[in-house]
Amino acid sequence: MIRVENVTKVFGANPQSVLPLLEQGKTKTEIQSETGHVVGVKDASFKVEAGQVFAIMGLSGSGKSTLIRCLNRLVEPTSGKIFFEDPEKGELDVTAMNVEDLRMLRRHQMSMVFQHFALFPHRTVLSNTVYGLEIQGRDKQEREEIGLKMLGMVGLGEWAEAYPSELSGGMQQRVGLARGLATEAKLLLMDEPFSALDPLIRVQMQDELKKIQAELERTILFITHDLDEAMFIGNKIAIMEAGEIIQIGTPEEILVNPRTEYVARFVEQADPTGVITAGTIAIPFRGTAFEQVREAGELKYLARQAYPEIEYGLDRDGRLREVVSAERSLTVEPLESVLEGRSHTSHERRRDDTLLTCTNRTVLRKLLQGRTYSTLPIVVTDEDGCAEGIVDEMELIGAILEKRGVSEEEAEAGIEAPRGRSSTA
Ligand SMILES: Nc1ncnc2c1ncn2[C@@H]1O[C@H](COP(=O)(O)OP(=O)(O)OP(=O)(O)O)[C@@H](O)[C@H]1O
Ligand SMILES: [Mg+2]
C-alpha cells in the first residue's frame, strides 16, 4: 500500500547541507549543536501492506509526527522516496507529485487524523464529519448518510446536530476520527488519535477501530505513545528513537526480542499476556529436553526429570496419538473446548489427569486460564495438528516475568525442522 525508502527530514535554513553530516554518522544532537539544524527523521524505510495496521511508537520528539506528515507531504522530505499503491492507477511516486496530484491524493486516498485535531466551531458535528466528502464533491444526501454511519461507529450518533463547543475534548477527538473514516480513503494516517481519551473509552475505541478496520478494509498508520495500544491494534510496530526507526517487527517479535535498551525499556512496561504465543515459549519435542524413542515408525517423547513423568506418543503424521503416565490414566482435551465450556470432563477442580492441547498461535492469557483447569503441561500443536512441544509452569512464568521465549540457542540445539514455529523463537 505504501513504501517508504530512506526518508530523511531536516528542519532548518539549509537542510541539504546537513545530509553529508548524517552520512558521516553524526548524531541528531551533534548536528543540532554544530549547525542549528534539527533532524526530524533520519533514513526511515518501511512498507505497509494493504489491510495492515502499522503502529509507530517512540518518545516525545522522536519524529513520529514528522514521519507520518512526510507521507502525504504536509512536511516536505529532505531526501528519500515515498510510493503509494493506488488501487486503480498502480504505484505512484508521491515524492514526484505536483500540487494538484497531491491535493487529489490527500482528498481521496490518504486521510489524516491529526494529533491536535481542529474542528470548525461554526459547523455542526455532522457537518464537521462530512467535511472531507464535501470537498470531494459528494452530494448532500450521500455524505450525510456516510457521516451519520461514522458518527454511530464512534458512539456519537446522538450528537450529529450539536456544535463542537458542546462536546468534551474526548468527544471532539472522536469527531476527528469519524471525519477521517468518512472520506473512505484506503489509507488512514492517524497521529495519536486516542491520546485525549480516558482509559475506558480508549479501550472501547481500540476495539472499535479494529472492527472498523476489518469491516472497511482500511490500511492504517497509527501513532501512539502506548506500547500496549500499539500491540493491540498493530500487526507491525516500528519503534523510533531520535528520528530513527530502530526496530520493526510484529508485537511478539518486539516483546520477546527487543533490539536495544531503549526498546527494552518500553517492553518492560508492556502486558505480554495477549501477545506472546504458545509457539514461542514451547519446549520443542525435538529438543534436548526430551528423550526420543522410535517404535515401529512411531515416535515417543519422554520428558526427563518431569513430574509426573509423561510419555507423549506421536503417530506417523506427527499428531498426538496417546499420552501415558505411569501414575495415572490421562485424558486429552483441547484447551479451547475447556475454555468455552464444551469439555467432556468436569473442570470444577484443578485436575491432574487432564492434558490440554492448543495451537502455537494461542496467546499467553489463554494458556494461563488453561492452567487453572489442569496442573499438567499443555501440548502445543501447529495448525495442522502436529505436536510441536509442551508449555509447562516455568515457560509461563518466564514469559510473564521476563517476556522470554525459548532462546535461539535452545531452539537450534533441538529443532531439526522448525515447522510452523514462530520465527522469533
Ligand atoms: N516545524 C518544525 N520546525 C523545526 N523543528 C521541528 C518542526 N517540527 C518538528 N520538529 C522537530 O523534529 C523532531 C521530531 O518532532 P515530532 O513532532 O515529529 O516528534 P513526535 O515524535 O511526534 O513527538 P510527540 O510525541 O511529542 O508528538 C523534534 O526534535 C522537533 O523539535
Ligand atoms: Mg507527534
CSV table of C-alpha atoms in Angstrom, one decimal, residues 108-304:
chain,number,residue,atom,x,y,z
A,108,HIS,CA,-9.4,10.7,-1.9
A,109,GLN,CA,-6.6,8.3,-0.9
A,110,MET,CA,-4.9,9.3,2.3
A,111,SER,CA,-7.0,10.7,5.0
A,112,MET,CA,-5.3,12.1,8.2
A,113,VAL,CA,-6.4,12.3,11.8
A,114,PHE,CA,-4.3,14.9,13.4
A,115,GLN,CA,-2.6,14.8,16.8
A,116,HIS,CA,-4.0,18.3,17.6
A,117,PHE,CA,-7.4,18.0,15.9
A,118,ALA,CA,-9.2,21.1,14.9
A,119,LEU,CA,-12.9,21.1,14.3
A,120,PHE,CA,-14.7,24.0,12.7
A,121,PRO,CA,-16.6,25.7,15.6
A,122,HIS,CA,-19.4,27.1,13.4
A,123,ARG,CA,-20.2,23.7,11.8
A,124,THR,CA,-22.2,21.0,13.5
A,125,VAL,CA,-20.7,17.7,14.4
A,126,LEU,CA,-22.2,16.1,11.3
A,127,SER,CA,-21.1,18.9,9.1
A,128,ASN,CA,-17.5,18.6,10.5
A,129,THR,CA,-17.6,14.9,9.9
A,130,VAL,CA,-18.5,15.1,6.3
A,131,TYR,CA,-16.2,18.0,5.5
A,132,GLY,CA,-13.8,15.7,3.5
A,133,LEU,CA,-16.7,14.4,1.5
A,134,GLU,CA,-17.9,17.9,0.8
A,135,ILE,CA,-14.6,18.9,-0.8
A,136,GLN,CA,-14.7,15.6,-2.7
A,137,GLY,CA,-17.9,17.0,-4.2
A,138,ARG,CA,-20.3,14.3,-3.0
A,139,ASP,CA,-23.9,15.2,-2.9
A,140,LYS,CA,-25.5,16.2,0.4
A,141,GLN,CA,-27.7,13.2,1.0
A,142,GLU,CA,-25.0,10.7,0.3
A,143,ARG,CA,-22.5,12.4,2.5
A,144,GLU,CA,-24.9,12.8,5.4
A,145,GLU,CA,-25.7,9.1,5.2
A,146,ILE,CA,-22.0,8.2,5.4
A,147,GLY,CA,-21.4,10.8,8.1
A,148,LEU,CA,-24.2,9.5,10.4
A,149,LYS,CA,-22.9,6.0,9.9
A,150,MET,CA,-19.4,7.0,11.0
A,151,LEU,CA,-20.7,9.0,14.0
A,152,GLY,CA,-22.6,6.0,15.0
A,153,MET,CA,-19.5,3.9,14.8
A,154,VAL,CA,-17.6,6.2,17.2
A,155,GLY,CA,-20.6,6.4,19.6
A,156,LEU,CA,-21.7,9.9,18.7
A,157,GLY,CA,-24.9,9.1,16.8
A,158,GLU,CA,-26.9,11.4,19.1
A,159,TRP,CA,-24.7,14.3,18.7
A,160,ALA,CA,-24.9,15.0,14.9
A,161,GLU,CA,-26.6,18.4,15.3
A,162,ALA,CA,-24.5,19.6,18.2
A,163,TYR,CA,-21.7,22.1,17.9
A,164,PRO,CA,-18.1,21.3,18.9
A,165,SER,CA,-18.2,23.7,21.9
A,166,GLU,CA,-20.9,21.4,23.4
A,167,LEU,CA,-18.6,18.4,23.3
A,168,SER,CA,-15.9,17.3,25.7
A,169,GLY,CA,-12.3,17.0,24.4
A,170,GLY,CA,-12.5,13.3,24.0
A,171,MET,CA,-15.8,13.5,22.1
A,172,GLN,CA,-14.2,16.1,19.8
A,173,GLN,CA,-11.4,13.7,19.2
A,174,ARG,CA,-13.9,11.1,18.2
A,175,VAL,CA,-15.4,13.5,15.7
A,176,GLY,CA,-11.9,13.9,14.3
A,177,LEU,CA,-11.8,10.2,13.9
A,178,ALA,CA,-15.2,9.9,12.3
A,179,ARG,CA,-14.1,12.7,9.9
A,180,GLY,CA,-11.0,10.7,9.0
A,181,LEU,CA,-13.0,7.5,8.4
A,182,ALA,CA,-15.8,9.2,6.4
A,183,THR,CA,-13.6,10.1,3.5
A,184,GLU,CA,-13.5,6.4,2.5
A,185,ALA,CA,-9.7,6.8,1.9
A,186,LYS,CA,-8.0,3.5,1.7
A,187,LEU,CA,-5.0,4.8,3.8
A,188,LEU,CA,-5.6,6.4,7.1
A,189,LEU,CA,-2.8,8.3,8.8
A,190,MET,CA,-3.6,8.6,12.5
A,191,ASP,CA,-1.4,10.7,14.7
A,192,GLU,CA,-2.2,9.7,18.3
A,193,PRO,CA,-6.0,9.7,17.7
A,194,PHE,CA,-6.8,8.4,21.2
A,195,SER,CA,-4.4,10.4,23.3
A,196,ALA,CA,-7.1,12.7,24.7
A,197,LEU,CA,-9.5,9.8,25.7
A,198,ASP,CA,-9.8,8.4,29.2
A,199,PRO,CA,-8.7,4.8,29.6
A,200,LEU,CA,-12.1,3.2,29.5
A,201,ILE,CA,-13.2,5.0,26.3
A,202,ARG,CA,-9.8,4.5,24.9
A,203,VAL,CA,-10.1,0.7,25.2
A,204,GLN,CA,-13.6,0.9,23.6
A,205,MET,CA,-12.2,2.9,20.7
A,206,GLN,CA,-9.3,0.5,20.2
A,207,ASP,CA,-11.9,-2.3,19.9
A,208,GLU,CA,-14.0,-0.1,17.6
A,209,LEU,CA,-11.0,0.8,15.4
A,210,LYS,CA,-10.1,-2.9,15.0
A,211,LYS,CA,-13.7,-3.7,13.9
A,212,ILE,CA,-13.9,-0.7,11.6
A,213,GLN,CA,-10.6,-1.8,10.0
A,214,ALA,CA,-11.8,-5.3,9.5
A,215,GLU,CA,-15.1,-4.2,8.2
A,216,LEU,CA,-14.0,-1.4,5.9
A,217,GLU,CA,-10.7,-3.0,4.9
A,218,ARG,CA,-8.6,0.2,5.5
A,219,THR,CA,-4.9,0.4,5.8
A,220,ILE,CA,-3.9,2.3,8.9
A,221,LEU,CA,-0.7,4.0,10.1
A,222,PHE,CA,-1.2,4.6,13.7
A,223,ILE,CA,1.0,6.7,16.0
A,224,THR,CA,0.8,6.1,19.8
A,225,HIS,CA,2.9,6.6,22.9
A,226,ASP,CA,1.4,3.4,24.4
A,227,LEU,CA,3.0,0.1,23.6
A,228,ASP,CA,0.0,-1.9,24.8
A,229,GLU,CA,-2.1,0.1,22.4
A,230,ALA,CA,0.4,-0.4,19.6
A,231,MET,CA,0.5,-4.2,20.3
A,232,PHE,CA,-3.3,-4.5,20.5
A,233,ILE,CA,-4.1,-2.8,17.2
A,234,GLY,CA,-0.9,-3.1,15.2
A,235,ASN,CA,0.1,-6.0,13.0
A,236,LYS,CA,3.5,-4.4,12.9
A,237,ILE,CA,5.2,-1.9,15.1
A,238,ALA,CA,8.0,0.5,14.3
A,239,ILE,CA,9.9,2.0,17.2
A,240,MET,CA,11.5,5.4,16.7
A,241,GLU,CA,14.3,7.0,18.7
A,242,ALA,CA,15.9,10.4,17.9
A,243,GLY,CA,14.5,10.4,14.4
A,244,GLU,CA,15.5,6.9,13.5
A,245,ILE,CA,13.4,3.7,13.2
A,246,ILE,CA,15.4,1.3,15.4
A,247,GLN,CA,13.2,-1.7,15.2
A,248,ILE,CA,10.3,-3.0,13.1
A,249,GLY,CA,8.5,-6.2,14.0
A,250,THR,CA,5.4,-8.0,15.0
A,251,PRO,CA,4.2,-7.2,18.5
A,252,GLU,CA,5.6,-10.6,19.7
A,253,GLU,CA,8.9,-10.1,18.0
A,254,ILE,CA,9.4,-6.7,19.7
A,255,LEU,CA,8.3,-8.1,23.0
A,256,VAL,CA,10.4,-11.2,23.0
A,257,ASN,CA,13.4,-9.7,21.2
A,258,PRO,CA,13.8,-6.0,21.9
A,259,ARG,CA,16.9,-5.0,19.9
A,260,THR,CA,18.1,-2.1,22.1
A,261,GLU,CA,18.0,-0.9,25.7
A,262,TYR,CA,15.6,1.8,24.6
A,263,VAL,CA,13.1,-0.7,23.2
A,264,ALA,CA,13.6,-2.9,26.2
A,265,ARG,CA,12.5,0.0,28.4
A,266,PHE,CA,9.2,0.2,26.6
A,267,VAL,CA,8.8,-3.5,26.7
A,268,GLU,CA,9.3,-3.7,30.4
A,269,GLN,CA,6.0,-1.9,31.0
A,270,ALA,CA,4.0,-3.9,28.5
A,271,ASP,CA,1.5,-6.6,29.2
A,272,PRO,CA,2.6,-9.8,27.4
A,273,THR,CA,-0.5,-11.9,28.0
A,274,GLY,CA,-2.3,-11.0,24.8
A,275,VAL,CA,0.8,-11.1,22.7
A,276,ILE,CA,3.2,-13.9,23.4
A,277,THR,CA,2.1,-17.2,21.8
A,278,ALA,CA,2.5,-20.8,22.8
A,279,GLY,CA,4.7,-21.5,19.7
A,280,THR,CA,7.3,-19.0,21.0
A,281,ILE,CA,7.6,-20.4,24.5
A,282,ALA,CA,7.1,-24.1,24.0
A,283,ILE,CA,9.9,-26.6,24.8
A,284,PRO,CA,10.2,-28.4,21.5
A,285,PHE,CA,9.8,-32.2,21.5
A,286,ARG,CA,12.8,-32.4,19.2
A,287,GLY,CA,15.0,-30.6,21.7
A,288,THR,CA,17.3,-31.9,24.2
A,289,ALA,CA,14.7,-31.8,27.0
A,290,PHE,CA,13.1,-34.9,25.7
A,291,GLU,CA,14.2,-38.5,25.2
A,292,GLN,CA,13.2,-39.8,21.8
A,293,VAL,CA,12.1,-43.3,21.3
A,294,ARG,CA,11.2,-44.7,17.9
A,295,GLU,CA,8.9,-47.8,17.8
A,296,ALA,CA,7.6,-49.3,14.6
A,297,GLY,CA,7.8,-45.9,12.8
A,298,GLU,CA,6.0,-44.1,15.6
A,299,LEU,CA,7.7,-41.5,17.8
A,300,LYS,CA,7.6,-41.3,21.5
A,301,TYR,CA,8.9,-38.4,23.6
A,302,LEU,CA,9.7,-38.8,27.2
A,303,ALA,CA,10.1,-35.7,29.4
A,304,ARG,CA,13.2,-36.2,31.6
